[in-house]
PDB file of N, CA and C in Angstrom:
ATOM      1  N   UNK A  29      -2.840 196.022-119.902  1.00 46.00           N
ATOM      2  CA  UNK A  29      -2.782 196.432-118.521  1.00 46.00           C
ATOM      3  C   UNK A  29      -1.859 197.644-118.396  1.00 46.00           C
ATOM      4  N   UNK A  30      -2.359 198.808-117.881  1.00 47.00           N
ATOM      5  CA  UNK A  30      -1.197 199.835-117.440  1.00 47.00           C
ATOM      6  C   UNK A  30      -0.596 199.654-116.455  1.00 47.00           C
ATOM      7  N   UNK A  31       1.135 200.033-116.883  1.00 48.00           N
ATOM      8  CA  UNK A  31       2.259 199.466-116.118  1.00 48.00           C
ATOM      9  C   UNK A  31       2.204 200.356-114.894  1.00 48.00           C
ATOM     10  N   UNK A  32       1.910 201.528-114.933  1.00 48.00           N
ATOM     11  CA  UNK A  32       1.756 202.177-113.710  1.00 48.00           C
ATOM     12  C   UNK A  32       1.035 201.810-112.468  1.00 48.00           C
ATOM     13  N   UNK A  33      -0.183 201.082-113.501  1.00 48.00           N
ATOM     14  CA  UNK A  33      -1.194 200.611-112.137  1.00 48.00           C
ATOM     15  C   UNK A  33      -0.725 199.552-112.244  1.00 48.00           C
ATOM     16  N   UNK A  34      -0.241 198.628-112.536  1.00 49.00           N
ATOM     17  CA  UNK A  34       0.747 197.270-112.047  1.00 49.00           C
ATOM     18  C   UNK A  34       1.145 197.110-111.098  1.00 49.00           C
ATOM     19  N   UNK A  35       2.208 198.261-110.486  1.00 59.00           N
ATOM     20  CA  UNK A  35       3.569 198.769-110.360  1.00 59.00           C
ATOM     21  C   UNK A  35       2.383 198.657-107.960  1.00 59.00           C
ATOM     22  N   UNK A  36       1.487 199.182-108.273  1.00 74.00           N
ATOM     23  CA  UNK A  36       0.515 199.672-107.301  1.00 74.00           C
ATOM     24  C   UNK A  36      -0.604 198.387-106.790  1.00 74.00           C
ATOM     25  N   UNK A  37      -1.024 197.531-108.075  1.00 86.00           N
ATOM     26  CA  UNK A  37      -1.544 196.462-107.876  1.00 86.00           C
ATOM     27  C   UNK A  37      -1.639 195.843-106.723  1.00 86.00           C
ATOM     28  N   UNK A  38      -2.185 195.596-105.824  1.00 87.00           N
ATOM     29  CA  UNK A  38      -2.043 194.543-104.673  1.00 87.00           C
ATOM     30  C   UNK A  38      -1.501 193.191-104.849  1.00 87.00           C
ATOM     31  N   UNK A  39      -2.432 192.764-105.688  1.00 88.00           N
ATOM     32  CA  UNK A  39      -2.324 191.214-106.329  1.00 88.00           C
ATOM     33  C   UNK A  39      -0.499 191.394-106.859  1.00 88.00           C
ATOM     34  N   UNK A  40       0.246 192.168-107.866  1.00 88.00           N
ATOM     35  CA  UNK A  40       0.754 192.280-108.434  1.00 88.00           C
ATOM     36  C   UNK A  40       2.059 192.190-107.154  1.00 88.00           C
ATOM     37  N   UNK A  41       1.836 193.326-106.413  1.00 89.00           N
ATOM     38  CA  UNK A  41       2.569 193.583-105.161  1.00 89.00           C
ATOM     39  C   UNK A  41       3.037 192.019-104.658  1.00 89.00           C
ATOM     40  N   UNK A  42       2.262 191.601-104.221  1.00 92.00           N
ATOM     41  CA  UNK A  42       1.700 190.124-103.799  1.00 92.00           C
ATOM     42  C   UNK A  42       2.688 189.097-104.505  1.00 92.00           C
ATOM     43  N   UNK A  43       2.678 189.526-105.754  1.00 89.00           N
ATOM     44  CA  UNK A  43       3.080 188.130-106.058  1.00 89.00           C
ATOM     45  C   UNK A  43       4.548 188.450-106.756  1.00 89.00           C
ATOM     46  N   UNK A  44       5.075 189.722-106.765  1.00 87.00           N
ATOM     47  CA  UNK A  44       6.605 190.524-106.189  1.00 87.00           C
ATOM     48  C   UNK A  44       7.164 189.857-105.151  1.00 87.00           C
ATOM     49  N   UNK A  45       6.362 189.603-103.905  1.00 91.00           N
ATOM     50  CA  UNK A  45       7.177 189.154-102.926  1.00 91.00           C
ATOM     51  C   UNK A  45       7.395 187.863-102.818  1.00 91.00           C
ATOM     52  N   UNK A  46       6.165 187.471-103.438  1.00 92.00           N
ATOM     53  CA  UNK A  46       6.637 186.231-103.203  1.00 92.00           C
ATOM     54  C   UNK A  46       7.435 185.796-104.696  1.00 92.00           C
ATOM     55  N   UNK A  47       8.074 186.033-105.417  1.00 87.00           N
ATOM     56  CA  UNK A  47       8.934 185.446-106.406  1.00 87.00           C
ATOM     57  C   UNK A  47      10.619 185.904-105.416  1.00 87.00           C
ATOM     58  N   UNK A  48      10.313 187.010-104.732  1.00 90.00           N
ATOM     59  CA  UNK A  48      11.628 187.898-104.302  1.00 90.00           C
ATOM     60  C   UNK A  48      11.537 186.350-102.958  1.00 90.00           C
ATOM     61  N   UNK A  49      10.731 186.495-102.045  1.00 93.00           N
ATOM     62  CA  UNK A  49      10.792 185.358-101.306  1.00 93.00           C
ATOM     63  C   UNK A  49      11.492 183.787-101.688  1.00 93.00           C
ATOM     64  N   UNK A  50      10.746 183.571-102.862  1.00 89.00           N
ATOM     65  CA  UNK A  50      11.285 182.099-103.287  1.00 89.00           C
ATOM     66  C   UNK A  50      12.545 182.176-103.771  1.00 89.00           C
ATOM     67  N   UNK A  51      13.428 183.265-104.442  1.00 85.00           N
ATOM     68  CA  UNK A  51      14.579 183.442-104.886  1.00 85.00           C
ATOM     69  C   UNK A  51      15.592 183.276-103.682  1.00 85.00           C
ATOM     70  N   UNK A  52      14.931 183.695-102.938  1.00 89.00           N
ATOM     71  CA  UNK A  52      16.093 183.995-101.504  1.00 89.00           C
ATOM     72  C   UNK A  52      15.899 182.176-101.025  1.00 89.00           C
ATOM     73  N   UNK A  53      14.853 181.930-100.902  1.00 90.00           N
ATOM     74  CA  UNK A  53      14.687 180.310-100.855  1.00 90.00           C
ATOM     75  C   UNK A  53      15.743 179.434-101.414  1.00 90.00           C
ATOM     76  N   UNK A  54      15.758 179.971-102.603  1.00 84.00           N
ATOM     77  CA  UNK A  54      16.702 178.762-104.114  1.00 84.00           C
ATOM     78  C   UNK A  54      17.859 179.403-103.169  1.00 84.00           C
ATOM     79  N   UNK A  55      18.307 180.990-103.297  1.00 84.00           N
ATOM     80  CA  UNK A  55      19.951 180.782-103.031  1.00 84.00           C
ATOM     81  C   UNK A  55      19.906 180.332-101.435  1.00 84.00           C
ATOM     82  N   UNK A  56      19.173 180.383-100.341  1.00 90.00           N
ATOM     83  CA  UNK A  56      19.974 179.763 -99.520  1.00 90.00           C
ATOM     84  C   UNK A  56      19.984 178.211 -99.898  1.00 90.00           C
ATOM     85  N   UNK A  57      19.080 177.455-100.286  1.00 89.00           N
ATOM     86  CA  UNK A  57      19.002 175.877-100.603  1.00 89.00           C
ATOM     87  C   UNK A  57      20.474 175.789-101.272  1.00 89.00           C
ATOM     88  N   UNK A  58      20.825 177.023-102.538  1.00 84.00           N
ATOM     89  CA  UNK A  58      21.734 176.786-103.384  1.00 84.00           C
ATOM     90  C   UNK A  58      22.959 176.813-102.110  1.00 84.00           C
ATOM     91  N   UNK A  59      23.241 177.723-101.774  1.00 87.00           N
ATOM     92  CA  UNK A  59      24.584 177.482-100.660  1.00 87.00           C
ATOM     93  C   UNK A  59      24.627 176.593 -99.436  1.00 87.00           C
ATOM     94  N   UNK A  60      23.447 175.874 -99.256  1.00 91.00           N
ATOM     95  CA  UNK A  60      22.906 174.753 -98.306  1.00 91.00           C
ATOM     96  C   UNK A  60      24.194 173.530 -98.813  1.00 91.00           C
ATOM     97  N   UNK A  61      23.213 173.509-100.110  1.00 87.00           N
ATOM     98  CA  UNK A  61      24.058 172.328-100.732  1.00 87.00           C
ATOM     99  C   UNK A  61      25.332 172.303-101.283  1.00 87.00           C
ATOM    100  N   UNK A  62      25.873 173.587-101.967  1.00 87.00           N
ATOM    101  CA  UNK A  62      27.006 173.459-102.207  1.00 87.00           C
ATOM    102  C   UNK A  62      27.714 173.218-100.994  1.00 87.00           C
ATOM    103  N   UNK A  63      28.007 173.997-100.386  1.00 87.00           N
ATOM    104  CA  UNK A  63      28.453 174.063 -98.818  1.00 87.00           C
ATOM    105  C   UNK A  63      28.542 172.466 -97.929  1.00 87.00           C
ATOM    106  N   UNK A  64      27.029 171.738 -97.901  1.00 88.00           N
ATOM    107  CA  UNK A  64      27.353 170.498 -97.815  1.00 88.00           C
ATOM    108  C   UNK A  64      28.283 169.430 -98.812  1.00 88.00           C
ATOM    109  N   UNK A  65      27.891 169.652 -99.973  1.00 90.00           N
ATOM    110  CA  UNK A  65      28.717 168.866-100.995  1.00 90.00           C
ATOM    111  C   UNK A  65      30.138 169.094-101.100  1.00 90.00           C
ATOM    112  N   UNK A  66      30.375 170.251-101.366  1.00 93.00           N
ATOM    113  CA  UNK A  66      31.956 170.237-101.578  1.00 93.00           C
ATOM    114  C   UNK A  66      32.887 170.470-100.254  1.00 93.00           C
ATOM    115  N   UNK A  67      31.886 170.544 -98.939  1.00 91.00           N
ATOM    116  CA  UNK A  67      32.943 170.520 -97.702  1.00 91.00           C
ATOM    117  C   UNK A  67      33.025 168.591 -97.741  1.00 91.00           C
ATOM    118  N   UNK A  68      31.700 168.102 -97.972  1.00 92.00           N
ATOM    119  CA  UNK A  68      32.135 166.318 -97.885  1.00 92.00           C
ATOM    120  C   UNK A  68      33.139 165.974 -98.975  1.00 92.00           C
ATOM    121  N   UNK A  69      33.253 166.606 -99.974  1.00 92.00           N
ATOM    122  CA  UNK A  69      34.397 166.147-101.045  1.00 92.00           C
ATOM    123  C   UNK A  69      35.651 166.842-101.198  1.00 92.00           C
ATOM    124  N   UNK A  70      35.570 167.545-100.054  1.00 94.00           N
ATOM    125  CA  UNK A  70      37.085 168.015 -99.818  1.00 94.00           C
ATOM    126  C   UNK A  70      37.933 168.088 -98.798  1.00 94.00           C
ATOM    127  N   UNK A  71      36.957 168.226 -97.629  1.00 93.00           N
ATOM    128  CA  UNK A  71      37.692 168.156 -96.647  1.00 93.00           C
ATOM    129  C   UNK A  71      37.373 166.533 -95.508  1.00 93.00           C
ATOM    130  N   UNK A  72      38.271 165.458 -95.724  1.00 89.00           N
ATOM    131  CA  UNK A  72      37.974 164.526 -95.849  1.00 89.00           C
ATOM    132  C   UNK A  72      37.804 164.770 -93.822  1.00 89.00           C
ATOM    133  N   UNK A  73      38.670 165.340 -93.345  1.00 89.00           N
ATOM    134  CA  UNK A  73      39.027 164.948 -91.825  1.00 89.00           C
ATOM    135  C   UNK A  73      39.444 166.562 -91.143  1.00 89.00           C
ATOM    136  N   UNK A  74      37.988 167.193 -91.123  1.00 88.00           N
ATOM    137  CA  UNK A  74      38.192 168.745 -90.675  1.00 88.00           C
ATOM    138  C   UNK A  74      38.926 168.983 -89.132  1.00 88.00           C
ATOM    139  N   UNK A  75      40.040 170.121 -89.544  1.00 89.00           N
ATOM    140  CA  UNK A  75      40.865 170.128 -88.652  1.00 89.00           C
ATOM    141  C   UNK A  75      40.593 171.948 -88.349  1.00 89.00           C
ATOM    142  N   UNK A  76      41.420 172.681 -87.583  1.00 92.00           N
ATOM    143  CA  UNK A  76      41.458 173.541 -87.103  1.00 92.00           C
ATOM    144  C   UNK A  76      41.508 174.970 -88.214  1.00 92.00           C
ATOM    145  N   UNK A  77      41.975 174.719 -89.265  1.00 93.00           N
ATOM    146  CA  UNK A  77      42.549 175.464 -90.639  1.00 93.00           C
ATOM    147  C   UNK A  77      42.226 174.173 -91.847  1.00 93.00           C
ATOM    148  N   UNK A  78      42.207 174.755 -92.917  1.00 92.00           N
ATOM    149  CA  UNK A  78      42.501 174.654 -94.071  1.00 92.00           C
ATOM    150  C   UNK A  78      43.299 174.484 -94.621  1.00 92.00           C
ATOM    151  N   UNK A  79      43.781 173.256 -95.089  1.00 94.00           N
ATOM    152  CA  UNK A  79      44.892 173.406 -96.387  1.00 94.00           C
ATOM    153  C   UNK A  79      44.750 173.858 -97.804  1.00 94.00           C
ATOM    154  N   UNK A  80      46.156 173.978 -98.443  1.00 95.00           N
ATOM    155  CA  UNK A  80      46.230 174.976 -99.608  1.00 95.00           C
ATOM    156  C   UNK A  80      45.215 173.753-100.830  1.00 95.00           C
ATOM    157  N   UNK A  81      45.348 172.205-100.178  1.00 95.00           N
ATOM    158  CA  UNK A  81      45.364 171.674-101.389  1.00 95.00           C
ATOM    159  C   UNK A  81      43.217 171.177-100.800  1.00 95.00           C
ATOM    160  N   UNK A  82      43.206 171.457 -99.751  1.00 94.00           N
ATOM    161  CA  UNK A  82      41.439 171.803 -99.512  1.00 94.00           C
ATOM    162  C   UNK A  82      40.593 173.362 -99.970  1.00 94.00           C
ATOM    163  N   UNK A  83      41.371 173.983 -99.873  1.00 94.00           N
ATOM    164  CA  UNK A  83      41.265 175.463 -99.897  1.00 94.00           C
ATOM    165  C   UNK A  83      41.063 175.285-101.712  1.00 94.00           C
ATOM    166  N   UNK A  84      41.989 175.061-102.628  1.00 96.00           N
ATOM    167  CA  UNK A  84      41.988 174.528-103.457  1.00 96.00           C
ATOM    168  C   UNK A  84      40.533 173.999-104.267  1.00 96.00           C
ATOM    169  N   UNK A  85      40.726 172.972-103.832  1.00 96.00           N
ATOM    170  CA  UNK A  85      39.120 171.887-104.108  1.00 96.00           C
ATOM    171  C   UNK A  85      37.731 172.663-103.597  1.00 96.00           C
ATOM    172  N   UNK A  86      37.784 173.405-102.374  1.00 93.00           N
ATOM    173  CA  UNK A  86      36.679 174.072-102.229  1.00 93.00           C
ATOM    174  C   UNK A  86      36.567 175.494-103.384  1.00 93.00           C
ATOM    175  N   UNK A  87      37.255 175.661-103.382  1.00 94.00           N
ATOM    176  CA  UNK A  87      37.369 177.158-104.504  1.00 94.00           C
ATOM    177  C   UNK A  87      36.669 176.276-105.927  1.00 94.00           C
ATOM    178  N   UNK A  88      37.311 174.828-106.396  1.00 95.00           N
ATOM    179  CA  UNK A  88      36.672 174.940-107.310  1.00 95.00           C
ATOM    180  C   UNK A  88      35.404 174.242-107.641  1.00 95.00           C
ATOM    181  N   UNK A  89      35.232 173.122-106.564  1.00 94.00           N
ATOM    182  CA  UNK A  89      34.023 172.621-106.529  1.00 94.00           C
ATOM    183  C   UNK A  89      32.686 173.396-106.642  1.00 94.00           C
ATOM    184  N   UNK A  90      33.121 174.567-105.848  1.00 91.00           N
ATOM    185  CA  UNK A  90      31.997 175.869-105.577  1.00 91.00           C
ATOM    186  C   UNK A  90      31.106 176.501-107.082  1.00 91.00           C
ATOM    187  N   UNK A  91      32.911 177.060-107.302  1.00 93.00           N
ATOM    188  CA  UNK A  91      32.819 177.362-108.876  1.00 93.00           C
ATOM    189  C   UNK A  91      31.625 176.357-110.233  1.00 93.00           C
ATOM    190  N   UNK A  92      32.312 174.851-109.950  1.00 93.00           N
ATOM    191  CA  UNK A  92      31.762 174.036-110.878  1.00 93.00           C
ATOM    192  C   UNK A  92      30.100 174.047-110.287  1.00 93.00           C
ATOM    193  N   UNK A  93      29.801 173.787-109.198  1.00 88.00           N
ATOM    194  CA  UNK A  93      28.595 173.872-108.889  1.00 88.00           C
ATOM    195  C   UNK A  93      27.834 174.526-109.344  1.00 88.00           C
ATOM    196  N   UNK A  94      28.200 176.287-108.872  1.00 87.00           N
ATOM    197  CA  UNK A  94      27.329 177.606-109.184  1.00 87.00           C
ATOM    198  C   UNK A  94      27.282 177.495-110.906  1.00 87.00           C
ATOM    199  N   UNK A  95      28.258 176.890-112.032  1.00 91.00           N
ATOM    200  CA  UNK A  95      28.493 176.919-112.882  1.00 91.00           C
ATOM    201  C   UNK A  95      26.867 175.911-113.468  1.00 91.00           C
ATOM    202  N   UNK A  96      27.217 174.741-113.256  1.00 90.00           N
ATOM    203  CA  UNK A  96      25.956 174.182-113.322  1.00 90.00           C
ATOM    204  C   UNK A  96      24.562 174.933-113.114  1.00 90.00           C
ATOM    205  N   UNK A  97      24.576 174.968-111.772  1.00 86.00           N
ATOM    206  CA  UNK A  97      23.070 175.696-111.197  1.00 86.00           C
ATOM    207  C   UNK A  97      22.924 176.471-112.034  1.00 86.00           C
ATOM    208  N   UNK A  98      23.666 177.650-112.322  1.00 89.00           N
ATOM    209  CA  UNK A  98      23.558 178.871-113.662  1.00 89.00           C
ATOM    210  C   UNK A  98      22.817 178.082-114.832  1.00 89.00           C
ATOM    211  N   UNK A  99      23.662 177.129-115.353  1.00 92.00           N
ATOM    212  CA  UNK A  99      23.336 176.338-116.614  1.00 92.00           C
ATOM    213  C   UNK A  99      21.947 175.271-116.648  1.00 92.00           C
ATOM    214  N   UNK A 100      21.802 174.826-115.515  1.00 90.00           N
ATOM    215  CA  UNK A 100      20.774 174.211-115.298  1.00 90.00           C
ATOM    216  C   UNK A 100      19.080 175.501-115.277  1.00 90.00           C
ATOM    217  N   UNK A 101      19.373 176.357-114.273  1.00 86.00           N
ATOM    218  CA  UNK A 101      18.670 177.209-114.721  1.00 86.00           C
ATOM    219  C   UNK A 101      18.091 178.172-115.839  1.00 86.00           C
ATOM    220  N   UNK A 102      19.607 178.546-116.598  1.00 90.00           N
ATOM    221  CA  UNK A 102      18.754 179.418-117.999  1.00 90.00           C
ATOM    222  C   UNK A 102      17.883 178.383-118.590  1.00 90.00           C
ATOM    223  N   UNK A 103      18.659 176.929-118.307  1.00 92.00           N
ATOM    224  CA  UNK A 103      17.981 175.543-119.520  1.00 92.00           C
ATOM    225  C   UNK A 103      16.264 175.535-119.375  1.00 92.00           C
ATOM    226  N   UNK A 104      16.030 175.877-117.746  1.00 88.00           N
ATOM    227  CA  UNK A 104      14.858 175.945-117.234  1.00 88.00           C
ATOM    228  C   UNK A 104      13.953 176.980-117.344  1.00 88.00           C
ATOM    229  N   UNK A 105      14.694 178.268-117.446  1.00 87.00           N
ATOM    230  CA  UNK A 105      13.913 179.494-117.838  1.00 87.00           C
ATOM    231  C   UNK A 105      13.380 179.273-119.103  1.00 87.00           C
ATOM    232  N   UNK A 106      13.960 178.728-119.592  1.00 89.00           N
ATOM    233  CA  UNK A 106      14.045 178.628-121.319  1.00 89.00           C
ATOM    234  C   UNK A 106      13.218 178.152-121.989  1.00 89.00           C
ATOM    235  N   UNK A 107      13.044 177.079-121.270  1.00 89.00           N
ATOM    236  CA  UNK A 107      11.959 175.444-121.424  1.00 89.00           C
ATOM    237  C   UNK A 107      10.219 176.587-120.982  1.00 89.00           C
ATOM    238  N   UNK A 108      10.200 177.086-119.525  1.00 86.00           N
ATOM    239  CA  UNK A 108       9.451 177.610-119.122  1.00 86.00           C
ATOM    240  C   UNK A 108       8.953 178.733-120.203  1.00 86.00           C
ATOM    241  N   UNK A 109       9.675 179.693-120.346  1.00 85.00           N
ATOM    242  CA  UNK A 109       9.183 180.787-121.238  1.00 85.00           C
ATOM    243  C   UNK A 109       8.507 179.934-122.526  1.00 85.00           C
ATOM    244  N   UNK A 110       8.948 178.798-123.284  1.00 87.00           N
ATOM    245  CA  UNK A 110       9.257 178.360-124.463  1.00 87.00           C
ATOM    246  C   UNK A 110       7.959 177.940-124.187  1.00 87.00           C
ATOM    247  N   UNK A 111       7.495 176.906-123.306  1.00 85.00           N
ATOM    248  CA  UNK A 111       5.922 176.536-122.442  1.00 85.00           C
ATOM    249  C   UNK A 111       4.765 177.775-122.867  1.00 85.00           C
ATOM    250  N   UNK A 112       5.356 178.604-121.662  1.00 80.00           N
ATOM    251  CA  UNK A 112       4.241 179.589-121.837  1.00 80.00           C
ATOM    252  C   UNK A 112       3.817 180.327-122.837  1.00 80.00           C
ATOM    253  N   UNK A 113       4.795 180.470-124.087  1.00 79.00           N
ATOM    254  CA  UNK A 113       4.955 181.186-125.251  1.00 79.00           C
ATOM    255  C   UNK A 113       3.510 180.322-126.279  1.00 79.00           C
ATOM    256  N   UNK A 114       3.839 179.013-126.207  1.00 78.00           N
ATOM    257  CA  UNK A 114       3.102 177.828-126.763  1.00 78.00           C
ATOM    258  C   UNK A 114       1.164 178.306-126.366  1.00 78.00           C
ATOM    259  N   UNK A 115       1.536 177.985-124.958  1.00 70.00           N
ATOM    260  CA  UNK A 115       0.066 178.341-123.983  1.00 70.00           C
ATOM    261  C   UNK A 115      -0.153 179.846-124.095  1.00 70.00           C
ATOM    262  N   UNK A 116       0.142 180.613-124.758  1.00 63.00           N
ATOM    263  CA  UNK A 116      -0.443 182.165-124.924  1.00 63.00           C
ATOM    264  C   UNK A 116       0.197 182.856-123.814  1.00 63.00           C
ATOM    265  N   UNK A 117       1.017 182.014-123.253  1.00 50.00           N
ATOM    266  CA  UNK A 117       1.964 183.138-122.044  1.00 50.00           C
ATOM    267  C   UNK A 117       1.504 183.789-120.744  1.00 50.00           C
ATOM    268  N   UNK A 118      -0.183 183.534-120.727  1.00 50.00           N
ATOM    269  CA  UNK A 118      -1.100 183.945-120.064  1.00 50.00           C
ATOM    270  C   UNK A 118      -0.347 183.700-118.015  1.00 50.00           C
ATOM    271  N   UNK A 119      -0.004 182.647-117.706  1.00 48.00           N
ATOM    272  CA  UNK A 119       0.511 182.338-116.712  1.00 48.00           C
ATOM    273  C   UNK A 119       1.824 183.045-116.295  1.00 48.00           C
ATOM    274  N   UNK A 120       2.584 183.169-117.131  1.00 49.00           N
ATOM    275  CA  UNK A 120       3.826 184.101-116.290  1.00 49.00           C
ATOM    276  C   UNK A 120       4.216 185.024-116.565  1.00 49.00           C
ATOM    277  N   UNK A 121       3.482 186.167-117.840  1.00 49.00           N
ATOM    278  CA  UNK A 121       3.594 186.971-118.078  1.00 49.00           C
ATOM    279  C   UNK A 121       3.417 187.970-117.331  1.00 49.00           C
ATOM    280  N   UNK A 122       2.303 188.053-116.491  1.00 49.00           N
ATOM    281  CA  UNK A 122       2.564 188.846-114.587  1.00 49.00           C
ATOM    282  C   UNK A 122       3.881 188.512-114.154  1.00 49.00           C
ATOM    283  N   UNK A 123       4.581 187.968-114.558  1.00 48.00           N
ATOM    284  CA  UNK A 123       5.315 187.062-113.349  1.00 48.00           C
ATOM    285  C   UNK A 123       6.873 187.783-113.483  1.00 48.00           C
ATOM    286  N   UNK A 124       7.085 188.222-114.948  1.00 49.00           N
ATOM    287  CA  UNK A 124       8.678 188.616-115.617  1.00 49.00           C
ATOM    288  C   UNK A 124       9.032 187.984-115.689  1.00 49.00           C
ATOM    289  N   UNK A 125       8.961 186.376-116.192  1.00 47.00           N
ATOM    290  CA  UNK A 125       9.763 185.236-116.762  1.00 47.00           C
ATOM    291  C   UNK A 125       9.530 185.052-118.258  1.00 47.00           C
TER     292      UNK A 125
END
């Protein structure tokens, strides 16, 4: 396939937005949940401000989270590419995975 006419593709166009769409999907879901999770495991009885030792726990809960999600994901890219590599790659090789 020439990358130029790719680049112009409709179909191709098409399915650009929607990977750019679903990404924006994952990170808001991703800050949905962190955001729910580590405000319930840290801030037991929300008051007007923040303490140093909530402020604290949210800084790193966040951290450990995004840390995971990162790790959980390459594990998944990985598995996926490793899939499609098997199956002739035919499925997400449009795709840049």
């Amino acid at each position: 396939m020439d990358l130029n006419h790719a680049s112009t593709d409709p179909k191709t166009q098409i399915m650009n937005q929607i990977r750019q769409e679903a990404a924006v999907n994952n990170a808001r879901q991703l800050i949905d949940k962190v955001n729910g999770h580590c405000f319930n495991k840290c801030i037991p009885s929300p008051g007007t401000s923040l303490s140093k030792k909530e402020e604290s726990c949210l800084s790193a809960c966040m951290e450990k989270y995004m840390g995971t999600w990162n790790t959980v994901s390459r594990v998944y890219i990985a598995q996926i590419q490793k899939t499609a590599g098997q199956a002739g790659g035919g499925v997400l090789e449009g795709m840049g995975v």
